[in-house]
């Protein structure tokens, strides 16, 4: 079913359409279109940070999910039910979060290297020099470690993630009191709260591993 997955990655629902799963094809396309429209609308109303946040939180996961559904090509179960059970039981949702963190690590590294003069707020300070570079490197380093751990469903990844979440949340709250609210800061705080709640809910997937 690799061909069908590729088709659905290009046009959501196309792989299911080739499989003659009409309901799944229509639902894949309609939901993706709705999520994309909502993401673009948020971008115009609240700014690009909200648009990217919504896209990464809902639109992209759904897009990947329907591609995986096309890859499995299940015919016997109700629409998407069997696919969701496979994702849930195998921890693919945690692996997807790991992939997002790895992408974030690469993005953060690119931003740091291309903006060497930018001073990142760090607990109400903006250190420069070696200290400033070190504080900027914390986020991509933790993203890389947690992302790899999540992709491999490692037990230690949960511990490192909680360190990252604690750092990100406390740093964001402290900077909020010093520098005031901002769209990016607010979005990051919201993302940390939501992702932490989800990961704690799904922690058995990581804790059941032996390494």
PDB file of C-alpha atoms in Angstrom:
ATOM      1  CA  UNK A   1       0.000   0.000   0.000  1.00  0.00           C
ATOM      2  CA  UNK A   2       3.022   2.284  -0.278  1.00  0.00           C
ATOM      3  CA  UNK A   3       1.691   3.793  -3.496  1.00  0.00           C
ATOM      4  CA  UNK A   4      -1.621   4.666  -1.823  1.00  0.00           C
ATOM      5  CA  UNK A   5       0.191   6.307   1.088  1.00  0.00           C
ATOM      6  CA  UNK A   6       2.229   8.439  -1.297  1.00  0.00           C
ATOM      7  CA  UNK A   7      -0.939   9.490  -3.112  1.00  0.00           C
ATOM      8  CA  UNK A   8      -2.621  10.473   0.173  1.00  0.00           C
ATOM      9  CA  UNK A   9       0.455  12.442   1.204  1.00  0.00           C
ATOM     10  CA  UNK A  10       0.067  14.531  -1.949  1.00  0.00           C
ATOM     11  CA  UNK A  11      -3.735  14.842  -1.904  1.00  0.00           C
ATOM     12  CA  UNK A  12      -5.462  13.758   1.321  1.00  0.00           C
ATOM     13  CA  UNK A  13      -7.936  10.952   0.683  1.00  0.00           C
ATOM     14  CA  UNK A  14      -6.569  10.019  -2.750  1.00  0.00           C
ATOM     15  CA  UNK A  15      -5.068   6.753  -1.503  1.00  0.00           C
ATOM     16  CA  UNK A  16      -8.359   5.763   0.113  1.00  0.00           C
ATOM     17  CA  UNK A  17     -10.151   6.713  -3.095  1.00  0.00           C
ATOM     18  CA  UNK A  18      -7.938   4.334  -5.095  1.00  0.00           C
ATOM     19  CA  UNK A  19      -8.837   1.641  -2.544  1.00  0.00           C
ATOM     20  CA  UNK A  20     -12.532   2.400  -3.162  1.00  0.00           C
ATOM     21  CA  UNK A  21     -13.051   3.435   0.432  1.00  0.00           C
ATOM     22  CA  UNK A  22     -15.322   6.288  -0.502  1.00  0.00           C
ATOM     23  CA  UNK A  23     -16.317   7.413   2.978  1.00  0.00           C
ATOM     24  CA  UNK A  24     -12.734   7.429   4.261  1.00  0.00           C
ATOM     25  CA  UNK A  25     -11.571   9.311   1.164  1.00  0.00           C
ATOM     26  CA  UNK A  26     -14.223  12.015   1.507  1.00  0.00           C
ATOM     27  CA  UNK A  27     -13.606  12.389   5.237  1.00  0.00           C
ATOM     28  CA  UNK A  28      -9.830  12.605   4.785  1.00  0.00           C
ATOM     29  CA  UNK A  29     -10.118  15.352   2.198  1.00  0.00           C
ATOM     30  CA  UNK A  30     -12.862  17.319   3.974  1.00  0.00           C
ATOM     31  CA  UNK A  31     -11.204  17.300   7.409  1.00  0.00           C
ATOM     32  CA  UNK A  32      -7.825  18.285   5.950  1.00  0.00           C
ATOM     33  CA  UNK A  33      -9.404  21.130   4.010  1.00  0.00           C
ATOM     34  CA  UNK A  34     -11.237  22.339   7.119  1.00  0.00           C
ATOM     35  CA  UNK A  35      -8.089  22.219   9.259  1.00  0.00           C
ATOM     36  CA  UNK A  36      -6.032  24.067   6.636  1.00  0.00           C
ATOM     37  CA  UNK A  37      -8.689  26.763   6.336  1.00  0.00           C
ATOM     38  CA  UNK A  38      -8.831  27.147  10.103  1.00  0.00           C
ATOM     39  CA  UNK A  39      -5.049  27.400  10.308  1.00  0.00           C
ATOM     40  CA  UNK A  40      -4.920  30.100   7.642  1.00  0.00           C
ATOM     41  CA  UNK A  41      -7.755  32.011   9.310  1.00  0.00           C
ATOM     42  CA  UNK A  42      -5.946  31.949  12.640  1.00  0.00           C
ATOM     43  CA  UNK A  43      -2.855  33.282  10.881  1.00  0.00           C
ATOM     44  CA  UNK A  44      -4.759  36.288   9.602  1.00  0.00           C
ATOM     45  CA  UNK A  45      -6.515  36.963  12.901  1.00  0.00           C
ATOM     46  CA  UNK A  46      -3.868  36.152  15.516  1.00  0.00           C
ATOM     47  CA  UNK A  47      -0.587  36.077  13.647  1.00  0.00           C
ATOM     48  CA  UNK A  48       1.745  33.501  12.168  1.00  0.00           C
ATOM     49  CA  UNK A  49       2.647  31.951  15.531  1.00  0.00           C
ATOM     50  CA  UNK A  50      -0.960  30.843  16.087  1.00  0.00           C
ATOM     51  CA  UNK A  51      -1.184  29.584  12.502  1.00  0.00           C
ATOM     52  CA  UNK A  52       1.941  27.434  12.821  1.00  0.00           C
ATOM     53  CA  UNK A  53       0.880  26.199  16.261  1.00  0.00           C
ATOM     54  CA  UNK A  54      -2.534  25.035  15.013  1.00  0.00           C
ATOM     55  CA  UNK A  55      -0.978  23.448  11.926  1.00  0.00           C
ATOM     56  CA  UNK A  56       1.555  21.479  13.973  1.00  0.00           C
ATOM     57  CA  UNK A  57      -0.966  20.552  16.683  1.00  0.00           C
ATOM     58  CA  UNK A  58      -3.894  19.376  14.542  1.00  0.00           C
ATOM     59  CA  UNK A  59      -3.484  19.750  10.784  1.00  0.00           C
ATOM     60  CA  UNK A  60      -0.171  17.933  10.340  1.00  0.00           C
ATOM     61  CA  UNK A  61      -1.049  15.040  12.711  1.00  0.00           C
ATOM     62  CA  UNK A  62      -4.309  14.478  10.845  1.00  0.00           C
ATOM     63  CA  UNK A  63      -2.508  14.622   7.486  1.00  0.00           C
ATOM     64  CA  UNK A  64       0.005  12.002   8.649  1.00  0.00           C
ATOM     65  CA  UNK A  65      -2.759   9.881  10.186  1.00  0.00           C
ATOM     66  CA  UNK A  66      -4.738   9.621   6.961  1.00  0.00           C
ATOM     67  CA  UNK A  67      -1.522   8.789   5.074  1.00  0.00           C
ATOM     68  CA  UNK A  68      -0.900   5.949   7.536  1.00  0.00           C
ATOM     69  CA  UNK A  69      -4.500   4.831   7.084  1.00  0.00           C
ATOM     70  CA  UNK A  70      -3.960   4.661   3.333  1.00  0.00           C
ATOM     71  CA  UNK A  71      -0.761   2.684   3.918  1.00  0.00           C
ATOM     72  CA  UNK A  72      -2.582   0.106   6.062  1.00  0.00           C
ATOM     73  CA  UNK A  73      -5.457  -0.069   3.598  1.00  0.00           C
ATOM     74  CA  UNK A  74      -7.881  -1.543   6.114  1.00  0.00           C
ATOM     75  CA  UNK A  75     -11.217  -2.522   4.645  1.00  0.00           C
ATOM     76  CA  UNK A  76     -12.989  -4.435   7.399  1.00  0.00           C
ATOM     77  CA  UNK A  77     -13.157  -1.921  10.274  1.00  0.00           C
ATOM     78  CA  UNK A  78     -15.335   1.198  10.538  1.00  0.00           C
ATOM     79  CA  UNK A  79     -13.692   4.269   9.044  1.00  0.00           C
ATOM     80  CA  UNK A  80     -10.327   4.984  10.710  1.00  0.00           C
ATOM     81  CA  UNK A  81     -11.140   2.970  13.847  1.00  0.00           C
ATOM     82  CA  UNK A  82      -8.662   0.184  13.142  1.00  0.00           C
ATOM     83  CA  UNK A  83      -6.004   2.662  12.085  1.00  0.00           C
ATOM     84  CA  UNK A  84      -6.394   4.676  15.284  1.00  0.00           C
ATOM     85  CA  UNK A  85      -6.146   1.515  17.379  1.00  0.00           C
ATOM     86  CA  UNK A  86      -2.877   0.616  15.624  1.00  0.00           C
ATOM     87  CA  UNK A  87      -1.488   4.108  16.209  1.00  0.00           C
ATOM     88  CA  UNK A  88      -2.540   4.037  19.856  1.00  0.00           C
ATOM     89  CA  UNK A  89      -1.329   0.531  20.709  1.00  0.00           C
ATOM     90  CA  UNK A  90       2.056   0.960  19.013  1.00  0.00           C
ATOM     91  CA  UNK A  91       2.754   4.414  20.423  1.00  0.00           C
ATOM     92  CA  UNK A  92       2.963   6.055  17.017  1.00  0.00           C
ATOM     93  CA  UNK A  93       1.467   9.238  18.461  1.00  0.00           C
ATOM     94  CA  UNK A  94       4.454   9.578  20.810  1.00  0.00           C
ATOM     95  CA  UNK A  95       6.796   8.853  17.906  1.00  0.00           C
ATOM     96  CA  UNK A  96       5.112  11.639  15.950  1.00  0.00           C
ATOM     97  CA  UNK A  97       5.686  14.070  18.828  1.00  0.00           C
ATOM     98  CA  UNK A  98       9.313  12.979  18.792  1.00  0.00           C
ATOM     99  CA  UNK A  99       9.527  13.767  15.099  1.00  0.00           C
ATOM    100  CA  UNK A 100       8.098  17.242  15.713  1.00  0.00           C
ATOM    101  CA  UNK A 101      10.712  17.837  18.410  1.00  0.00           C
ATOM    102  CA  UNK A 102      13.508  16.766  16.079  1.00  0.00           C
ATOM    103  CA  UNK A 103      12.196  19.167  13.430  1.00  0.00           C
ATOM    104  CA  UNK A 104      12.022  21.870  16.097  1.00  0.00           C
ATOM    105  CA  UNK A 105      15.643  21.171  17.091  1.00  0.00           C
ATOM    106  CA  UNK A 106      16.776  21.667  13.497  1.00  0.00           C
ATOM    107  CA  UNK A 107      14.677  24.825  13.156  1.00  0.00           C
ATOM    108  CA  UNK A 108      16.003  26.280  16.422  1.00  0.00           C
ATOM    109  CA  UNK A 109      19.590  25.537  15.406  1.00  0.00           C
ATOM    110  CA  UNK A 110      19.087  27.235  12.048  1.00  0.00           C
ATOM    111  CA  UNK A 111      17.612  30.329  13.736  1.00  0.00           C
ATOM    112  CA  UNK A 112      20.468  30.525  16.261  1.00  0.00           C
ATOM    113  CA  UNK A 113      23.165  30.213  13.619  1.00  0.00           C
ATOM    114  CA  UNK A 114      21.536  32.788  11.362  1.00  0.00           C
ATOM    115  CA  UNK A 115      20.811  35.290  14.144  1.00  0.00           C
ATOM    116  CA  UNK A 116      23.979  35.315  16.293  1.00  0.00           C
ATOM    117  CA  UNK A 117      23.209  38.782  17.695  1.00  0.00           C
ATOM    118  CA  UNK A 118      19.759  37.873  18.998  1.00  0.00           C
ATOM    119  CA  UNK A 119      19.650  37.765  22.803  1.00  0.00           C
ATOM    120  CA  UNK A 120      17.210  35.149  24.061  1.00  0.00           C
ATOM    121  CA  UNK A 121      15.263  36.077  27.216  1.00  0.00           C
ATOM    122  CA  UNK A 122      16.444  33.814  30.026  1.00  0.00           C
ATOM    123  CA  UNK A 123      14.707  34.259  33.374  1.00  0.00           C
ATOM    124  CA  UNK A 124      14.331  38.034  32.991  1.00  0.00           C
ATOM    125  CA  UNK A 125      17.850  38.452  31.609  1.00  0.00           C
ATOM    126  CA  UNK A 126      19.301  38.616  28.115  1.00  0.00           C
ATOM    127  CA  UNK A 127      22.843  37.268  28.465  1.00  0.00           C
ATOM    128  CA  UNK A 128      25.310  37.612  25.624  1.00  0.00           C
ATOM    129  CA  UNK A 129      28.642  36.058  24.779  1.00  0.00           C
ATOM    130  CA  UNK A 130      29.320  32.438  25.668  1.00  0.00           C
ATOM    131  CA  UNK A 131      26.636  32.430  28.357  1.00  0.00           C
ATOM    132  CA  UNK A 132      24.078  33.789  25.908  1.00  0.00           C
ATOM    133  CA  UNK A 133      24.977  31.154  23.296  1.00  0.00           C
ATOM    134  CA  UNK A 134      24.714  28.418  25.942  1.00  0.00           C
ATOM    135  CA  UNK A 135      21.229  29.539  26.993  1.00  0.00           C
ATOM    136  CA  UNK A 136      20.110  29.554  23.359  1.00  0.00           C
ATOM    137  CA  UNK A 137      21.514  26.044  22.870  1.00  0.00           C
ATOM    138  CA  UNK A 138      19.484  24.587  25.756  1.00  0.00           C
ATOM    139  CA  UNK A 139      16.242  24.375  23.794  1.00  0.00           C
ATOM    140  CA  UNK A 140      17.521  22.599  20.628  1.00  0.00           C
ATOM    141  CA  UNK A 141      19.670  20.258  22.729  1.00  0.00           C
ATOM    142  CA  UNK A 142      16.687  19.173  24.825  1.00  0.00           C
ATOM    143  CA  UNK A 143      14.470  18.944  21.739  1.00  0.00           C
ATOM    144  CA  UNK A 144      17.027  16.664  20.114  1.00  0.00           C
ATOM    145  CA  UNK A 145      17.370  14.390  23.141  1.00  0.00           C
ATOM    146  CA  UNK A 146      13.645  14.112  23.838  1.00  0.00           C
ATOM    147  CA  UNK A 147      12.789  13.759  20.153  1.00  0.00           C
ATOM    148  CA  UNK A 148      15.167  10.840  19.732  1.00  0.00           C
ATOM    149  CA  UNK A 149      13.888   9.230  22.927  1.00  0.00           C
ATOM    150  CA  UNK A 150      10.271   9.571  21.878  1.00  0.00           C
ATOM    151  CA  UNK A 151      10.989   8.160  18.439  1.00  0.00           C
ATOM    152  CA  UNK A 152      12.498   5.084  20.106  1.00  0.00           C
ATOM    153  CA  UNK A 153       9.870   5.017  22.904  1.00  0.00           C
ATOM    154  CA  UNK A 154      12.564   5.131  25.573  1.00  0.00           C
ATOM    155  CA  UNK A 155      11.710   5.349  29.259  1.00  0.00           C
ATOM    156  CA  UNK A 156      14.383   7.979  29.950  1.00  0.00           C
ATOM    157  CA  UNK A 157      12.803  10.325  27.390  1.00  0.00           C
ATOM    158  CA  UNK A 158       9.901  10.992  29.774  1.00  0.00           C
ATOM    159  CA  UNK A 159      12.296  12.178  32.491  1.00  0.00           C
ATOM    160  CA  UNK A 160      14.197  14.458  30.120  1.00  0.00           C
ATOM    161  CA  UNK A 161      10.943  15.804  28.714  1.00  0.00           C
ATOM    162  CA  UNK A 162       9.735  16.736  32.202  1.00  0.00           C
ATOM    163  CA  UNK A 163      13.029  18.613  32.753  1.00  0.00           C
ATOM    164  CA  UNK A 164      12.489  20.426  29.456  1.00  0.00           C
ATOM    165  CA  UNK A 165       8.842  21.210  30.244  1.00  0.00           C
ATOM    166  CA  UNK A 166       9.750  22.547  33.692  1.00  0.00           C
ATOM    167  CA  UNK A 167      12.494  24.735  32.231  1.00  0.00           C
ATOM    168  CA  UNK A 168      10.338  25.999  29.365  1.00  0.00           C
ATOM    169  CA  UNK A 169       7.306  26.739  31.521  1.00  0.00           C
ATOM    170  CA  UNK A 170       9.154  28.466  34.375  1.00  0.00           C
ATOM    171  CA  UNK A 171      11.308  30.462  31.975  1.00  0.00           C
ATOM    172  CA  UNK A 172       8.217  31.510  30.027  1.00  0.00           C
ATOM    173  CA  UNK A 173       6.298  32.555  33.140  1.00  0.00           C
ATOM    174  CA  UNK A 174       9.217  34.530  34.559  1.00  0.00           C
ATOM    175  CA  UNK A 175       9.814  36.284  31.238  1.00  0.00           C
ATOM    176  CA  UNK A 176       6.085  36.973  31.025  1.00  0.00           C
ATOM    177  CA  UNK A 177       6.230  38.918  34.283  1.00  0.00           C
ATOM    178  CA  UNK A 178       9.311  40.862  33.168  1.00  0.00           C
ATOM    179  CA  UNK A 179       8.706  41.533  29.477  1.00  0.00           C
ATOM    180  CA  UNK A 180       4.938  41.209  29.266  1.00  0.00           C
ATOM    181  CA  UNK A 181       2.805  38.952  27.067  1.00  0.00           C
ATOM    182  CA  UNK A 182       3.661  38.235  23.466  1.00  0.00           C
ATOM    183  CA  UNK A 183       2.168  36.029  20.786  1.00  0.00           C
ATOM    184  CA  UNK A 184       5.168  33.728  20.525  1.00  0.00           C
ATOM    185  CA  UNK A 185       5.625  33.515  24.303  1.00  0.00           C
ATOM    186  CA  UNK A 186       1.928  32.832  24.873  1.00  0.00           C
ATOM    187  CA  UNK A 187       1.874  30.218  22.122  1.00  0.00           C
ATOM    188  CA  UNK A 188       4.900  28.405  23.541  1.00  0.00           C
ATOM    189  CA  UNK A 189       3.425  28.345  27.037  1.00  0.00           C
ATOM    190  CA  UNK A 190       0.161  26.949  25.690  1.00  0.00           C
ATOM    191  CA  UNK A 191       2.041  24.310  23.698  1.00  0.00           C
ATOM    192  CA  UNK A 192       4.029  23.207  26.753  1.00  0.00           C
ATOM    193  CA  UNK A 193       0.910  22.878  28.916  1.00  0.00           C
ATOM    194  CA  UNK A 194      -1.046  20.901  26.297  1.00  0.00           C
ATOM    195  CA  UNK A 195       1.818  18.643  25.267  1.00  0.00           C
ATOM    196  CA  UNK A 196       2.782  17.914  28.887  1.00  0.00           C
ATOM    197  CA  UNK A 197      -0.787  16.970  29.782  1.00  0.00           C
ATOM    198  CA  UNK A 198      -0.945  14.626  26.785  1.00  0.00           C
ATOM    199  CA  UNK A 199       2.440  13.028  27.449  1.00  0.00           C
ATOM    200  CA  UNK A 200       1.621  12.434  31.118  1.00  0.00           C
ATOM    201  CA  UNK A 201      -1.635  10.812  29.999  1.00  0.00           C
ATOM    202  CA  UNK A 202       0.281   8.558  27.585  1.00  0.00           C
ATOM    203  CA  UNK A 203       3.243   7.912  29.878  1.00  0.00           C
ATOM    204  CA  UNK A 204       2.487   4.140  30.128  1.00  0.00           C
ATOM    205  CA  UNK A 205       3.704   3.818  26.520  1.00  0.00           C
ATOM    206  CA  UNK A 206       7.140   5.022  27.625  1.00  0.00           C
ATOM    207  CA  UNK A 207       7.206   3.468  31.086  1.00  0.00           C
ATOM    208  CA  UNK A 208       6.465  -0.041  29.835  1.00  0.00           C
ATOM    209  CA  UNK A 209       9.792  -0.136  27.948  1.00  0.00           C
ATOM    210  CA  UNK A 210      12.794  -1.681  29.653  1.00  0.00           C
ATOM    211  CA  UNK A 211      15.487   0.737  28.417  1.00  0.00           C
TER     212      UNK A 211
END
